Short mmCIF file of C-alpha atoms in Angstrom, two decimals:
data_model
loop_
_atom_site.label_atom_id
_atom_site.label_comp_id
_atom_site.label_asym_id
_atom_site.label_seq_id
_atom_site.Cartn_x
_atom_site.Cartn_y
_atom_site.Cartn_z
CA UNK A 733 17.24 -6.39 -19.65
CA UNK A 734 16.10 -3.20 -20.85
CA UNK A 735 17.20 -0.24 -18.05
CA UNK A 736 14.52 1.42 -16.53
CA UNK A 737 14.06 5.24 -16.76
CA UNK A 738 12.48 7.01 -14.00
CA UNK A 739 9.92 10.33 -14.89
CA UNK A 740 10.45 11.87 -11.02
CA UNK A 741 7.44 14.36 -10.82
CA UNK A 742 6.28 16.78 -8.47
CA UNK A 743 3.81 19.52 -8.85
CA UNK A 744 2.17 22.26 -6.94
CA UNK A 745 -1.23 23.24 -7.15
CA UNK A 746 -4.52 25.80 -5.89
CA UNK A 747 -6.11 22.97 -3.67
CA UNK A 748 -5.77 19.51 -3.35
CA UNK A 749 -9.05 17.61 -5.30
CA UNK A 750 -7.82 16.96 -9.03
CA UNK A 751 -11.27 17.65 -10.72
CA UNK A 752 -11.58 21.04 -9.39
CA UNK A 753 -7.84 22.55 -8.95
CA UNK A 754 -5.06 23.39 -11.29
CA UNK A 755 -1.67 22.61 -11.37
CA UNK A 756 0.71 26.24 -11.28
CA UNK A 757 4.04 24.24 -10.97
CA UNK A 758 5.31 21.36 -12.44
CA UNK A 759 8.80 19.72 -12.44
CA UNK A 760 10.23 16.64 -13.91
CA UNK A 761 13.63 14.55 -13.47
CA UNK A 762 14.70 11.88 -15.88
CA UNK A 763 16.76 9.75 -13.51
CA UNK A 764 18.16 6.70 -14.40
CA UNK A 765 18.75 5.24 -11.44
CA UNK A 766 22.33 6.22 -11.37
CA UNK A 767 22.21 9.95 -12.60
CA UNK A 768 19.25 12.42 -13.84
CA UNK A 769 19.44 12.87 -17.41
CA UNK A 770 17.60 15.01 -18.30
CA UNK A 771 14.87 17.73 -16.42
CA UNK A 772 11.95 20.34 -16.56
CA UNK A 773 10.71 22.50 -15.14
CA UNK A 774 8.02 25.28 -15.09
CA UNK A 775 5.01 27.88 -13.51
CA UNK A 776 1.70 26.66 -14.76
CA UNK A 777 -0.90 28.98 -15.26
CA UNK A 778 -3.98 27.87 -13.11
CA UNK A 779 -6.82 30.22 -15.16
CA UNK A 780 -8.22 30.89 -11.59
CA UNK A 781 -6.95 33.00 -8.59
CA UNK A 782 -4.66 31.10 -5.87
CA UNK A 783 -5.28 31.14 -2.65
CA UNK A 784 -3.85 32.96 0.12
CA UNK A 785 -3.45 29.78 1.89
CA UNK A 786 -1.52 28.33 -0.64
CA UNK A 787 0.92 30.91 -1.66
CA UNK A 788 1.62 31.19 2.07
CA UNK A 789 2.97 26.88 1.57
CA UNK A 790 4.34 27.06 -1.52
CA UNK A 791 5.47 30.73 -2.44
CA UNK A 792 4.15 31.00 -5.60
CA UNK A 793 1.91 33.67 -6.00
CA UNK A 794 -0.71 34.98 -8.25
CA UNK A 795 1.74 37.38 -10.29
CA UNK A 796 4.08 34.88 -10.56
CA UNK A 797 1.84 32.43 -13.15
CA UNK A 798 0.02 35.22 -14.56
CA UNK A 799 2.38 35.24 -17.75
CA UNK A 800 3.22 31.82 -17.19
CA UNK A 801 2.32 28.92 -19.72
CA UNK A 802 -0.57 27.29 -19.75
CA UNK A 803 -0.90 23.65 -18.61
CA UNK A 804 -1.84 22.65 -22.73
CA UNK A 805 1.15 24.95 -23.43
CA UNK A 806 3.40 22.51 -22.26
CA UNK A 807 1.32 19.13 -22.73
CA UNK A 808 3.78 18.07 -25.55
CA UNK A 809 6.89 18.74 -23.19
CA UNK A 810 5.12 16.46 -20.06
CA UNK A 811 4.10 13.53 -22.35
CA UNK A 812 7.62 13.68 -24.61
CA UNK A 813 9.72 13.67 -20.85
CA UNK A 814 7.28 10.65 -19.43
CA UNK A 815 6.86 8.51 -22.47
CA UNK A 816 8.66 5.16 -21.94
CA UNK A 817 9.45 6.18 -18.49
CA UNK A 818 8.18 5.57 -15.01
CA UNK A 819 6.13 7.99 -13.18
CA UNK A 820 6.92 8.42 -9.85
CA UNK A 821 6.26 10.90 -7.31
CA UNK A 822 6.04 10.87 -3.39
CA UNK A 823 2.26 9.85 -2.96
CA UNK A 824 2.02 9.35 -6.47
CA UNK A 825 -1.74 9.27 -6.05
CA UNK A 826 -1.76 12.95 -6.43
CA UNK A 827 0.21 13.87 -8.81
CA UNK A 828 -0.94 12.01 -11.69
CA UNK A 829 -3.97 12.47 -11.04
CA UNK A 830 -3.64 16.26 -11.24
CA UNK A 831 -1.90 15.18 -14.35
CA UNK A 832 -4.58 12.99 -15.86
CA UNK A 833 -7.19 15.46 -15.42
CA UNK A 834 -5.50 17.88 -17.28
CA UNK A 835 -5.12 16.04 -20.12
CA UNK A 836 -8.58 14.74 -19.92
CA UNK A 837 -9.85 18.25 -19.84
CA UNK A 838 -7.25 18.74 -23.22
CA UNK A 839 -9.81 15.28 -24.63
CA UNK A 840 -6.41 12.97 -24.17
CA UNK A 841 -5.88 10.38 -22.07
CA UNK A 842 -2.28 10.04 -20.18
CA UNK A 843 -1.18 6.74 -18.76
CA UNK A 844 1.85 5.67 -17.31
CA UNK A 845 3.18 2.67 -15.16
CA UNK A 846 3.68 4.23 -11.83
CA UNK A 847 5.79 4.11 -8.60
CA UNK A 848 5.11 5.63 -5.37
CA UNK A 849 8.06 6.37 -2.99
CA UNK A 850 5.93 6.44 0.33
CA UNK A 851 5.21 2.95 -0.46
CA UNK A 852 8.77 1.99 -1.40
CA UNK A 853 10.10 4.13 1.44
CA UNK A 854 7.90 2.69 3.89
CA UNK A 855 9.90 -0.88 2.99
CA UNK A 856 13.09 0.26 2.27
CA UNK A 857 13.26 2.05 5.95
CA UNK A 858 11.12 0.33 7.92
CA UNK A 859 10.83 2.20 11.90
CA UNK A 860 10.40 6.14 10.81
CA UNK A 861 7.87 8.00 12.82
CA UNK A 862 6.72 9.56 9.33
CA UNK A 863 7.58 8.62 5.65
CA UNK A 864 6.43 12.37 4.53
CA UNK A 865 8.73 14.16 2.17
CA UNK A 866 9.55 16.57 4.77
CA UNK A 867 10.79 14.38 7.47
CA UNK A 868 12.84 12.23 5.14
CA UNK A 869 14.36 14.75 3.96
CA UNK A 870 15.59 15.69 7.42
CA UNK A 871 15.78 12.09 8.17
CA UNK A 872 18.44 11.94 5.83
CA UNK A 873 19.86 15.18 6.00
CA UNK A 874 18.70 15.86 2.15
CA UNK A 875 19.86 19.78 1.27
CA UNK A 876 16.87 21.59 0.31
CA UNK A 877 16.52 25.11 -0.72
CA UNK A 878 12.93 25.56 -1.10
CA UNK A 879 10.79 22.89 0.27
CA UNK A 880 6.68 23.07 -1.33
CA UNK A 881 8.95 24.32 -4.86
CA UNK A 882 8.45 21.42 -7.83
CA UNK A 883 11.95 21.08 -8.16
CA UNK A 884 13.85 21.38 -5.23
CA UNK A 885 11.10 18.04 -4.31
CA UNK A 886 11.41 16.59 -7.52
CA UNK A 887 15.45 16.57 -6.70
CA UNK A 888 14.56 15.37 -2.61
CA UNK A 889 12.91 12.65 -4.36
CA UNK A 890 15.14 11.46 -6.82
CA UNK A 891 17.94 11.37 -3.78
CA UNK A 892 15.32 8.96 -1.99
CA UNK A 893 14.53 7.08 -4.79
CA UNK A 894 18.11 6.38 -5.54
CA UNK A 895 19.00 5.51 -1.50
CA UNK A 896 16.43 2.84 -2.34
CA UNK A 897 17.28 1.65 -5.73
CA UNK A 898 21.33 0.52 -3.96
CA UNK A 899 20.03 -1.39 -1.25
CA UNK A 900 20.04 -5.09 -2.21
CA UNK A 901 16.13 -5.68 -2.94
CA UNK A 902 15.76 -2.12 -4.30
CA UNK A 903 15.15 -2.74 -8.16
CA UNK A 904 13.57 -6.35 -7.13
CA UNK A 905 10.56 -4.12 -4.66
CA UNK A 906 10.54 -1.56 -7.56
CA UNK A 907 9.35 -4.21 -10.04
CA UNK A 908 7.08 -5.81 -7.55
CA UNK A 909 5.17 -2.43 -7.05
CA UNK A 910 4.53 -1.74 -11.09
CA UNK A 911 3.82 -5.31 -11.97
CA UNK A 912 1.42 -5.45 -9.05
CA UNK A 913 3.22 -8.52 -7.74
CA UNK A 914 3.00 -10.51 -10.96
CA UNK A 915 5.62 -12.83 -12.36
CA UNK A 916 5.95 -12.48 -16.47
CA UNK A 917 6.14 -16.37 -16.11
CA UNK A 918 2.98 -16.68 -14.94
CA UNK A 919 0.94 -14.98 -17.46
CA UNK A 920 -1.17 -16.65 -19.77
CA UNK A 921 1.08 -16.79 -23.58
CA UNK A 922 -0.84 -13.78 -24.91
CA UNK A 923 -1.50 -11.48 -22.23
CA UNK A 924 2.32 -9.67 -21.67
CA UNK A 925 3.24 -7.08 -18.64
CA UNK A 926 2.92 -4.35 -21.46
CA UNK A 927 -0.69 -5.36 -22.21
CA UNK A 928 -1.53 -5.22 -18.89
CA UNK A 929 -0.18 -1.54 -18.65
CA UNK A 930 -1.94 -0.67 -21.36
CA UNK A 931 -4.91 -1.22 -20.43
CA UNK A 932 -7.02 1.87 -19.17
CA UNK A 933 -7.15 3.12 -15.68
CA UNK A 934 -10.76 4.74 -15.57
CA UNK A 935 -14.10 2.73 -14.89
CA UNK A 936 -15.56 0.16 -16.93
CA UNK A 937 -16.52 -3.84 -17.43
CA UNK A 938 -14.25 -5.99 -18.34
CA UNK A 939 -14.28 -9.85 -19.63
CA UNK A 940 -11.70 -12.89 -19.25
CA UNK A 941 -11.98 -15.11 -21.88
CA UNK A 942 -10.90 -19.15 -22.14
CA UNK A 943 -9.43 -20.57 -25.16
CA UNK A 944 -12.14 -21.13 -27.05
CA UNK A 945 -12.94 -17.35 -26.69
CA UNK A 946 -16.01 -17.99 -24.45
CA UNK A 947 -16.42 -15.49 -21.83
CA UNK A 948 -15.45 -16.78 -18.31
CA UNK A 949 -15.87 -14.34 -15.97
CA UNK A 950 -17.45 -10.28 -16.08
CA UNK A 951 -16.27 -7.77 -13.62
CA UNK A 952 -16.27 -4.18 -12.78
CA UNK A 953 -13.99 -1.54 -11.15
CA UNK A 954 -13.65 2.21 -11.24
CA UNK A 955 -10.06 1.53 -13.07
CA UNK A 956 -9.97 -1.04 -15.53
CA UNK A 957 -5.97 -1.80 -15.28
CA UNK A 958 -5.73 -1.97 -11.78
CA UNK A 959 -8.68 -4.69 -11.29
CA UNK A 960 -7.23 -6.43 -13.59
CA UNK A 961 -4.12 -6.47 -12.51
CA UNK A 962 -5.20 -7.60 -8.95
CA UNK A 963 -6.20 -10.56 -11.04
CA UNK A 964 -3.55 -11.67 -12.20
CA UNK A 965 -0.96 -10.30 -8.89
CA UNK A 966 -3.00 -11.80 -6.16
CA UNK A 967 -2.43 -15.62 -6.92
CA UNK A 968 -2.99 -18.30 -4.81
CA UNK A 969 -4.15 -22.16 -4.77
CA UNK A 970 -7.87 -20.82 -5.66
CA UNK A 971 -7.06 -17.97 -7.85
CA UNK A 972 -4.59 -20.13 -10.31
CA UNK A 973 -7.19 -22.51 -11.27
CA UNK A 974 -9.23 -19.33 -12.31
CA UNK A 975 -6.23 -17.42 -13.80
CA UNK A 976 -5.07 -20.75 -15.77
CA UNK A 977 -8.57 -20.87 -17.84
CA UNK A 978 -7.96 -17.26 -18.98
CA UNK A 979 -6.24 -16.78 -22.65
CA UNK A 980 -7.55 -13.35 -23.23
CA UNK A 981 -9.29 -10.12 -22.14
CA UNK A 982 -11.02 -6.84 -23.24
CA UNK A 983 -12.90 -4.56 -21.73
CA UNK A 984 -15.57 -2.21 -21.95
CA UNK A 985 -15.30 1.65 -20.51
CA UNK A 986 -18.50 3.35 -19.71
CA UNK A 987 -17.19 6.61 -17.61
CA UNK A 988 -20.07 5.89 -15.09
CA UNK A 989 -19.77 3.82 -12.11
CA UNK A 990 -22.95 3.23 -12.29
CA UNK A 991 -23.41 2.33 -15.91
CA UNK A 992 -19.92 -0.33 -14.90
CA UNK A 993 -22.55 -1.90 -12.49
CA UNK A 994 -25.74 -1.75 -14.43
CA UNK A 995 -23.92 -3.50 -17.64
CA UNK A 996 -22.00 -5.91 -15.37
CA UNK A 997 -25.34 -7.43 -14.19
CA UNK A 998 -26.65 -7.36 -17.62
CA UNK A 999 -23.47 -9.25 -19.27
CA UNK A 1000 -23.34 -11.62 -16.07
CA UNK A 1001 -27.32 -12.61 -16.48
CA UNK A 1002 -27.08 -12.98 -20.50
CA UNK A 1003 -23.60 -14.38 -20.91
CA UNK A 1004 -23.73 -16.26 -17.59
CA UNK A 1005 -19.91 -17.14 -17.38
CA UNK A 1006 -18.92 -20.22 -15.51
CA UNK A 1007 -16.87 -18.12 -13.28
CA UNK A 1008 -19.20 -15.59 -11.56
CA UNK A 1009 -21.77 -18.43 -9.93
CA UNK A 1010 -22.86 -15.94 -7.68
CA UNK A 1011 -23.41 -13.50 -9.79
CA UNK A 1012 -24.63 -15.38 -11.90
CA UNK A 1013 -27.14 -17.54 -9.56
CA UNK A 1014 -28.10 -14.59 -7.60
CA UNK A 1015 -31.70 -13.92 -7.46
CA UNK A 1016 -34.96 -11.88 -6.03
CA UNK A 1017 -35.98 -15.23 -3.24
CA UNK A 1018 -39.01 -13.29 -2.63
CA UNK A 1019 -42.33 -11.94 -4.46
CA UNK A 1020 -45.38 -10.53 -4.04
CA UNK A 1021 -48.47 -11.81 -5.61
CA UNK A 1022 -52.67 -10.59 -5.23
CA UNK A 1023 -55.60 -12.64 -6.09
CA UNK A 1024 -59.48 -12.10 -5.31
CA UNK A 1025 -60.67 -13.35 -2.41
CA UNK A 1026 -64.43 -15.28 -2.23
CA UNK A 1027 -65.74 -11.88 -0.68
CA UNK A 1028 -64.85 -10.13 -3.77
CA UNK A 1029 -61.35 -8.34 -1.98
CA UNK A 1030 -58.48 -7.73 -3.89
CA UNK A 1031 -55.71 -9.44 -1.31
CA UNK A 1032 -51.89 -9.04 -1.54
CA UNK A 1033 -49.08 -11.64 0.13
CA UNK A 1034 -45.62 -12.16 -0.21
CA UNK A 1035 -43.62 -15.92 -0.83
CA UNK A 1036 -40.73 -17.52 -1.16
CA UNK A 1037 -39.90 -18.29 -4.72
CA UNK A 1038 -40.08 -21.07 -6.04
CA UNK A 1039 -41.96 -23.48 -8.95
CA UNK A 1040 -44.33 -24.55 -6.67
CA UNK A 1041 -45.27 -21.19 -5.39
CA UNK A 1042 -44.94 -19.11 -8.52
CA UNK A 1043 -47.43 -21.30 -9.87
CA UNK A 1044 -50.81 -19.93 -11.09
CA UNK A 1045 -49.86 -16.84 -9.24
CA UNK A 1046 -50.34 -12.99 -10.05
CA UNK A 1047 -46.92 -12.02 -9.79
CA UNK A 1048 -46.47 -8.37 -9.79
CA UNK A 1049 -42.95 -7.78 -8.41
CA UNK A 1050 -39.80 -9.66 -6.97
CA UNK A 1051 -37.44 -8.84 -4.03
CA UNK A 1052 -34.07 -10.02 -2.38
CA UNK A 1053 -35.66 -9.88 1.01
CA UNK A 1054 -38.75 -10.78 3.01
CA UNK A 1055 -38.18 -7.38 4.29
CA UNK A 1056 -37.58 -5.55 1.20
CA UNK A 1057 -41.09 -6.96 0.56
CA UNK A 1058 -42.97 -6.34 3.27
CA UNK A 1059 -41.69 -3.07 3.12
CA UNK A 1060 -43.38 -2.39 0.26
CA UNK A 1061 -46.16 -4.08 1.36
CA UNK A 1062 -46.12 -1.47 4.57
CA UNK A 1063 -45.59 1.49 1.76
CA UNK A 1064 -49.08 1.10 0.07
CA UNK A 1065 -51.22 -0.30 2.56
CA UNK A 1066 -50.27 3.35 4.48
CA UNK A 1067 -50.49 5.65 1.58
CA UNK A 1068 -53.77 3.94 0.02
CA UNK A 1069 -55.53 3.71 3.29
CA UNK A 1070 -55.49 -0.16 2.30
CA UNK A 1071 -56.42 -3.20 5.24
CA UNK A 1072 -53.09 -4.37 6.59
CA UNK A 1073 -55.31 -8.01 6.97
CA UNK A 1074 -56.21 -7.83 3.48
CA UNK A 1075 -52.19 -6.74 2.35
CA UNK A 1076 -50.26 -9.88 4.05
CA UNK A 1077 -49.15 -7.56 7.19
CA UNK A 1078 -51.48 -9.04 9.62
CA UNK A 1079 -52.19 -12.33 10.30
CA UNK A 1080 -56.27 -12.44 12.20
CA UNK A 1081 -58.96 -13.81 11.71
CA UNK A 1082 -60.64 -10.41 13.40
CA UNK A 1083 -60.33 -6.71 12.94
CA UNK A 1084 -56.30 -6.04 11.45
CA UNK A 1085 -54.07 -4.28 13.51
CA UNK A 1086 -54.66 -0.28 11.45
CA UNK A 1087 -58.62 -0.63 11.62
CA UNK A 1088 -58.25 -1.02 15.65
CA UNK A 1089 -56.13 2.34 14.98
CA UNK A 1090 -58.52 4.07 12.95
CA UNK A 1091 -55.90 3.53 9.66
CA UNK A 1092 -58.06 1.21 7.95
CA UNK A 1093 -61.57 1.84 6.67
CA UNK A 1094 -62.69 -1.85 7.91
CA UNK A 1095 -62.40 -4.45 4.36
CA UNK A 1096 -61.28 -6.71 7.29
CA UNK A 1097 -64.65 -6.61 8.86
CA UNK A 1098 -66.60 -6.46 5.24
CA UNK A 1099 -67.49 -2.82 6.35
CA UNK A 1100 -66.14 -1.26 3.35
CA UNK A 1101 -67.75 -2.59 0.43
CA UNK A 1102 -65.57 -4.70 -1.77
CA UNK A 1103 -65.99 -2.19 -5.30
CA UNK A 1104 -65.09 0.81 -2.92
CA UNK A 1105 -61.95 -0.94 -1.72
CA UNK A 1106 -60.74 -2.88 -4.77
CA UNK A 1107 -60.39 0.64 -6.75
CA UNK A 1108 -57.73 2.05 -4.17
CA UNK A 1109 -56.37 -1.54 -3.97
CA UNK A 1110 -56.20 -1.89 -8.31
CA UNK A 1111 -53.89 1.39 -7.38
CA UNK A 1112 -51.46 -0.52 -5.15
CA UNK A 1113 -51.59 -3.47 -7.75
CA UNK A 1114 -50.01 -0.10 -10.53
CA UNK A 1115 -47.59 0.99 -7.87
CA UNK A 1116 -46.28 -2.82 -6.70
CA UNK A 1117 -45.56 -3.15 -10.48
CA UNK A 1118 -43.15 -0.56 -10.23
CA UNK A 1119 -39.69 -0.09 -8.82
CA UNK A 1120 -39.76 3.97 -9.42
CA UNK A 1121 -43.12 6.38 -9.52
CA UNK A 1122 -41.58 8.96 -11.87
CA UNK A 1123 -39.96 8.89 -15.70
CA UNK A 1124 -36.56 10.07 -15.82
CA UNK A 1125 -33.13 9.95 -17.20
CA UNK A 1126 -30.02 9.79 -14.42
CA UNK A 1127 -27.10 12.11 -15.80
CA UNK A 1128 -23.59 10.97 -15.18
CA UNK A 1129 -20.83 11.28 -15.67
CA UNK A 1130 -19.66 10.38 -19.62
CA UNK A 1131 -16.61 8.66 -21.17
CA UNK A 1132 -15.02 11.93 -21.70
CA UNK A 1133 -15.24 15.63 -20.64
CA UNK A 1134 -17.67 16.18 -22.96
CA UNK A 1135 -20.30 13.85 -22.50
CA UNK A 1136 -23.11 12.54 -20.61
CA UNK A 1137 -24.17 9.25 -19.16
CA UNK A 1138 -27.96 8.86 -19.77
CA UNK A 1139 -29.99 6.07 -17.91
CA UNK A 1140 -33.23 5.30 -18.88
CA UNK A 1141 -36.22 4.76 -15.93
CA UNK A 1142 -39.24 4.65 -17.51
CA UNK A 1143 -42.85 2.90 -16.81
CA UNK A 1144 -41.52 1.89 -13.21
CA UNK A 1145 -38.06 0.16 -14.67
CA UNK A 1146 -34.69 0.76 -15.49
CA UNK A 1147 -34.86 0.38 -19.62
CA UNK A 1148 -30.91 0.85 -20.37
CA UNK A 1149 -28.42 3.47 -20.92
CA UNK A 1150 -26.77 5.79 -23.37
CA UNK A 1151 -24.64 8.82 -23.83
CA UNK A 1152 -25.02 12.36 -25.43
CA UNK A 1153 -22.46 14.80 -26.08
CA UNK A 1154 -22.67 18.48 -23.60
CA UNK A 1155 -23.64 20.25 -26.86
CA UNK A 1156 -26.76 18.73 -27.20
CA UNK A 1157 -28.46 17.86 -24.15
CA UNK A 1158 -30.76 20.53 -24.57
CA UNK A 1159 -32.57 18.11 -27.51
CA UNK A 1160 -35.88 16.67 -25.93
CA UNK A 1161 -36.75 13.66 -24.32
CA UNK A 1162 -37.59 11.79 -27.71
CA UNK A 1163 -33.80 12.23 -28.93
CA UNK A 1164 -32.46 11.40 -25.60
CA UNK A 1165 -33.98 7.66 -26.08
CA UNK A 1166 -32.81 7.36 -29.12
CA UNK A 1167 -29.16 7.37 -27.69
CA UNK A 1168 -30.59 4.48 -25.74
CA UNK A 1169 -29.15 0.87 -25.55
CA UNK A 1170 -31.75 -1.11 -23.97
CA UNK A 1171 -31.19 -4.17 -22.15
CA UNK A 1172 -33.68 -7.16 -20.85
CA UNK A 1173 -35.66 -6.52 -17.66
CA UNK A 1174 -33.26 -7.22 -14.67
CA UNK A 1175 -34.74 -6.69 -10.51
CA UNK A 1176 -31.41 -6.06 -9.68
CA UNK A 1177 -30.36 -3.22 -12.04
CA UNK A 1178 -33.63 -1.45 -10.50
CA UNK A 1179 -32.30 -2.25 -7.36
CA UNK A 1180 -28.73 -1.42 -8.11
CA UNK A 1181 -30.44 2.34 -9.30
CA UNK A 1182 -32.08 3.01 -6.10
CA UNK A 1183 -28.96 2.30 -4.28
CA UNK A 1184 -27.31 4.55 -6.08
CA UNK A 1185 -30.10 7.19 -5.53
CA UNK A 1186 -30.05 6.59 -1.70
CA UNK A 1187 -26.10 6.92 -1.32
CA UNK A 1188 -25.47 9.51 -4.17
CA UNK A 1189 -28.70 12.12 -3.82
CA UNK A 1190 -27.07 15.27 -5.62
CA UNK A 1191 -26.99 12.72 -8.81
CA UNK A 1192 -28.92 14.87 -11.67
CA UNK A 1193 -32.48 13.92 -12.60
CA UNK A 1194 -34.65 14.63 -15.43
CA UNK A 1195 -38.50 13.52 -15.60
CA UNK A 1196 -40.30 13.45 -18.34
#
């Protein structure tokens, strides 16, 4: 079997959130799980001033990176000392992704298998208080001469590392943690381990396929690899009657988590693969519907779906819940000054419950004249037929640094998405749907959008 080479990495930074902060130290140990064989080391030049906080942890100070190298500077040296190998780094987490996002912002992606040594530490020594760097190295009485400096922790970690690799189930947890708990053996014939780390870790769709290359099952996930390798890790009695159908895979990145979900929905409603039956079943139960009464009143109500009810029926939009429904129901009766009697809110055979408060202008009582009434109710009939009021485009996020997501809500519907390089989103609205992929009519993409609106407000939007 083919030895294993270990890429120990530690870095220090200005702050700790990857997308904003630099990297101004960065150290690397080949070990080889006997000896290191190699190392580097070096100050990184952050392009921004370090704060006082910081230098005060790590000691490295503003004069000290200002004729230092600059992270692209030494790209070559990181990816030529980590190719092949296995990144690891005590909380891992944070490291590469420092890493990652400078290479991103160089328009290169950097992926390595990885191993965290918090995680294997917390196994390996089971009963510490703490599994921080700092208290195992004084745990294990590890000499140190300057802790928070890249390589005086690279070299703590590669001393923990190897206390773990002798023990007796050292190399077998190691291999357990990169595979993600899968066995080689129980891999379909042509999907291999080093397929499976090849695949990308940043957000997408991706499809399992069955031997007669029909797609079985669409999912989604904010990294690509990792989902996927869940898949194929996590089996049990249920999950091996799923994994055995599966002969192949590919995927789709889309940078936006929110393009992931809108294109999911899409794929899972045309492709409909046996696999995702709720997905794939899942539907708006409820609708709302107007007609014309005998008195000339435009009426609203809501229903159940189903053939019986949908027939003959002036559908005008669908929802997952009665409440969802009446809610919108509620929405336009208030801001249209409509009858809640003659809107499906209130059930009498008398006055409705907002003419007793003064809300309603009396169509329940035939005091309003039916032309009068019907012209603010023909409004509610153009808002019910729409999810959103406005035009826009939603701006995320792109597949790389320099572009941007577009997605398309026009005429009260999500229409599809696109994407547009930074140079030239200042073309007009015209160009921007041009870059436009658009997909069927879907309730739940609209619905999906307005979630996302709700729980991400500072999202940019343009109307048109």
């Amino acid at each position: 079997m083919k030895q294993k080479v270990f890429a120990v990495v530690d870095i220090e930074t200005t702050g700790g959130l990857a997308r904003r902060d630099r990297i101004t130290e960065i150290a690397i140990a080949l070990f080889d799980g006997d000896k290191i064989i190699a190392t580097f080391q070096s100050l990184v030049n952050p392009e921004r001033s370090i704060p006082t906080e910081i230098t005060r942890i790590t000691g490295i100070t503003n004069a000290m990176v200002a004729n230092a190298p600059k992270f692209y500077e030494i790209a070559k040296q990181v990816v030529t000392m980590t190719e092949g190998a296995i990144f690891v780094a005590h909380n891992v987490r944070f490291d590469y992704s420092f890493i990652r996002e400078e290479f991103g912002a160089l328009g290169f992606t950097f992926t390595r298998r990885q191993l965290c040594t918090v995680v294997l530490s917390r196994k390996a020594f089971p009963g510490l208080r703490s599994y921080s760097l700092g208290n195992l190295i004084r745990h294990f009485d590890i000499k140190v001469e300057n802790r928070h400096r890249a390589m005086d922790d690279v070299l703590a970690t590669v001393d923990i590392l190897g206390r773990i690799l002798r023990q007796e189930e050292g190399h077998h947890q190691v291999d357990r943690i990169i595979n993600a708990g899968i066995k080689a053996s129980h891999l379909p014939k042509d999907i291999t381990l080093e397929r499976l780390h090849s695949l990308p870790e940043s957000v997408g769709v991706y499809y399992f396929y069955n031997i007669y290359g029909h797609v079985i099952y669409v999912g989604k996930s904010i990294n690509i690899r990792k989902r996927i390798m869940q898949h194929f890790g996590n089996i049990d009695a249920k999950t091996d009657k799923f994994i055995n159908k599966v002969a192949d895979i590919s995927f789709e990145e889309t940078g936006s988590e929110l393009i992931a979900m809108l294109l999911e929905s899409s794929e899972i409603k045309a492709l409909q693969p046996e696999i995702n039956k709720a997905q794939r079943t899942k539907n708006y139960p409820y609708f709302i519907h107007h007609f014309t009464d005998v008195s000339g009143y435009i009426r609203f109500d809501w229903d159940k779906s189903s053939v019986k009810s949908r027939q003959d029926k002036h559908i005008l939009n669908h929802y997952g819940s009665k409440s969802s429904a009446r809610g919108h129901l509620m929405m336009i009766t208030e801001r249209l000054t409509l009858c809640s009697g003659l809107t499906g809110l209130y059930a009498s055979d008398g006055s409705c419950f907002y003419y007793q408060t003064g809300a309603c202008n009396g169509g329940c009582q035939k005091k309003e004249p039916p032309e009068l009434y019907n012209e603010r109710a023909q409004n509610g009939i153009d808002m019910l037929k729409k999810n959103f009021n406005d035009n826009f485009f939603l701006v995320t996020d792109g597949k790389a640094r320099d572009e941007k997501a577009l997605i398309l809500i026009e005429d009260g519907h999500y229409k599809g998405y696109g994407y547009l390089h930074v140079d030239d989103m200042g073309m007009g609205v015209e160009e921007w749907k041009e870059t436009v992929k658009y997909l069927p009519p879907n309730p739940e993409c609209n619905q999906l959008i307005m979630t996302w609106m709700d729980k991400h407000p500072e999202t940019k939007i343009v109307k048109f």
